[in-house]
PDB file of C-alpha atoms in Angstrom:
ATOM      1  CA  MET A   1      51.466  74.070 147.299  1.00  0.00           C
ATOM      2  CA  VAL A   2      54.832  73.943 145.572  1.00  0.00           C
ATOM      3  CA  LYS A   3      54.889  75.188 142.022  1.00  0.00           C
ATOM      4  CA  PRO A   4      56.396  72.719 139.649  1.00  0.00           C
ATOM      5  CA  GLN A   5      59.688  73.827 138.056  1.00  0.00           C
ATOM      6  CA  PRO A   6      59.584  74.175 134.313  1.00  0.00           C
ATOM      7  CA  LYS A   7      61.663  71.704 132.382  1.00  0.00           C
ATOM      8  CA  ARG A   8      65.095  73.053 131.437  1.00  0.00           C
ATOM      9  CA  ARG A   9      65.054  73.898 127.704  1.00  0.00           C
ATOM     10  CA  TYR A  10      67.881  72.934 125.510  1.00  0.00           C
ATOM     11  CA  VAL A  11      68.745  73.327 121.855  1.00  0.00           C
ATOM     12  CA  PRO A  12      70.224  70.215 120.216  1.00  0.00           C
ATOM     13  CA  ILE A  13      73.455  70.907 118.388  1.00  0.00           C
ATOM     14  CA  ASP A  14      75.076  69.239 115.460  1.00  0.00           C
ATOM     15  CA  MET A  15      76.454  65.859 116.345  1.00  0.00           C
ATOM     16  CA  SER A  16      79.846  66.613 114.870  1.00  0.00           C
ATOM     17  CA  ALA A  17      80.209  69.486 117.379  1.00  0.00           C
ATOM     18  CA  TYR A  18      79.855  67.228 120.493  1.00  0.00           C
ATOM     19  CA  GLY A  19      83.424  66.036 120.367  1.00  0.00           C
ATOM     20  CA  ALA A  20      84.670  69.614 120.737  1.00  0.00           C
ATOM     21  CA  LEU A  21      82.238  70.378 123.581  1.00  0.00           C
ATOM     22  CA  ASP A  22      82.111  67.345 125.812  1.00  0.00           C
ATOM     23  CA  GLY A  23      85.823  67.014 126.546  1.00  0.00           C
ATOM     24  CA  GLU A  24      85.641  67.781 130.302  1.00  0.00           C
ATOM     25  CA  TRP A  25      82.672  65.403 130.733  1.00  0.00           C
ATOM     26  CA  ARG A  26      84.585  62.682 128.786  1.00  0.00           C
ATOM     27  CA  LYS A  27      87.625  63.139 131.080  1.00  0.00           C
ATOM     28  CA  ILE A  28      85.495  62.389 134.186  1.00  0.00           C
ATOM     29  CA  GLY A  29      84.077  59.282 132.574  1.00  0.00           C
ATOM     30  CA  LEU A  30      80.461  60.221 131.995  1.00  0.00           C
ATOM     31  CA  THR A  31      78.422  58.044 129.633  1.00  0.00           C
ATOM     32  CA  ALA A  32      77.527  59.378 126.124  1.00  0.00           C
ATOM     33  CA  PRO A  33      73.858  60.122 127.028  1.00  0.00           C
ATOM     34  CA  ALA A  34      74.918  62.078 130.066  1.00  0.00           C
ATOM     35  CA  ARG A  35      77.522  64.053 128.068  1.00  0.00           C
ATOM     36  CA  LYS A  36      74.976  64.753 125.342  1.00  0.00           C
ATOM     37  CA  ALA A  37      72.387  65.972 127.948  1.00  0.00           C
ATOM     38  CA  LEU A  38      74.905  68.304 129.532  1.00  0.00           C
ATOM     39  CA  VAL A  39      76.100  69.767 126.231  1.00  0.00           C
ATOM     40  CA  ASP A  40      72.489  70.195 124.997  1.00  0.00           C
ATOM     41  CA  ALA A  41      71.806  72.127 128.210  1.00  0.00           C
ATOM     42  CA  LYS A  42      74.817  74.324 127.410  1.00  0.00           C
ATOM     43  CA  LEU A  43      76.782  73.001 130.390  1.00  0.00           C
ATOM     44  CA  TYR A  44      80.272  72.417 128.920  1.00  0.00           C
ATOM     45  CA  LYS A  45      82.369  72.186 132.058  1.00  0.00           C
ATOM     46  CA  VAL A  46      82.015  71.430 135.748  1.00  0.00           C
ATOM     47  CA  SER A  47      81.992  75.075 136.767  1.00  0.00           C
ATOM     48  CA  ASP A  48      78.908  75.595 134.587  1.00  0.00           C
ATOM     49  CA  LEU A  49      76.905  73.459 137.026  1.00  0.00           C
ATOM     50  CA  ARG A  50      76.848  76.487 139.326  1.00  0.00           C
ATOM     51  CA  LYS A  51      74.073  77.768 136.978  1.00  0.00           C
ATOM     52  CA  ILE A  52      71.555  75.020 137.801  1.00  0.00           C
ATOM     53  CA  THR A  53      70.112  73.163 140.777  1.00  0.00           C
ATOM     54  CA  LEU A  54      70.523  69.480 141.524  1.00  0.00           C
ATOM     55  CA  THR A  55      66.905  68.982 140.695  1.00  0.00           C
ATOM     56  CA  GLU A  56      67.407  70.590 137.246  1.00  0.00           C
ATOM     57  CA  LEU A  57      70.269  68.282 136.647  1.00  0.00           C
ATOM     58  CA  THR A  58      68.323  65.153 137.555  1.00  0.00           C
ATOM     59  CA  GLU A  59      65.556  66.226 135.222  1.00  0.00           C
ATOM     60  CA  LEU A  60      67.870  66.245 132.185  1.00  0.00           C
ATOM     61  CA  GLU A  61      67.144  63.194 130.007  1.00  0.00           C
ATOM     62  CA  GLY A  62      70.210  60.951 129.872  1.00  0.00           C
ATOM     63  CA  ILE A  63      71.551  61.756 133.336  1.00  0.00           C
ATOM     64  CA  SER A  64      71.602  58.642 135.478  1.00  0.00           C
ATOM     65  CA  LYS A  65      72.122  58.247 139.244  1.00  0.00           C
ATOM     66  CA  SER A  66      75.656  57.064 138.640  1.00  0.00           C
ATOM     67  CA  SER A  67      76.386  60.122 136.484  1.00  0.00           C
ATOM     68  CA  ILE A  68      75.056  62.368 139.261  1.00  0.00           C
ATOM     69  CA  ALA A  69      77.220  60.575 141.834  1.00  0.00           C
ATOM     70  CA  ARG A  70      80.331  61.034 139.616  1.00  0.00           C
ATOM     71  CA  ILE A  71      79.534  64.683 139.002  1.00  0.00           C
ATOM     72  CA  LYS A  72      79.020  65.318 142.779  1.00  0.00           C
ATOM     73  CA  VAL A  73      82.467  63.783 143.535  1.00  0.00           C
ATOM     74  CA  ILE A  74      84.152  66.098 141.043  1.00  0.00           C
ATOM     75  CA  MET A  75      82.194  69.096 142.216  1.00  0.00           C
ATOM     76  CA  ASN A  76      83.194  68.392 145.831  1.00  0.00           C
ATOM     77  CA  ALA A  77      86.836  68.057 144.830  1.00  0.00           C
ATOM     78  CA  LYS A  78      86.655  71.404 143.051  1.00  0.00           C
ATOM     79  CA  LYS A  79      84.635  73.034 145.839  1.00  0.00           C
ATOM     80  CA  ILE A  80      81.784  73.802 143.475  1.00  0.00           C
ATOM     81  CA  SER A  81      78.149  73.741 144.468  1.00  0.00           C
ATOM     82  CA  PHE A  82      74.760  73.845 142.669  1.00  0.00           C
ATOM     83  CA  ARG A  83      72.729  77.007 142.541  1.00  0.00           C
TER      84      ARG A  83
END
């Protein structure tokens, strides 16, 4: 039997701080909910995705299939992979 993975915990931050933290995500064209989910999970740039698995990314509220596809394209271009 496979143990269920615990949900990734995040700490919401002040909305005025998002503009300073989601710049890289904004550049690659992610939606506002996806950018917010990534920043809340303390993932501020593409290289930070090395810290998590694809499953953990898909479990973040606000991350859509199209956001994941876009993220994968950028990760492949930068030769970065999930944990």
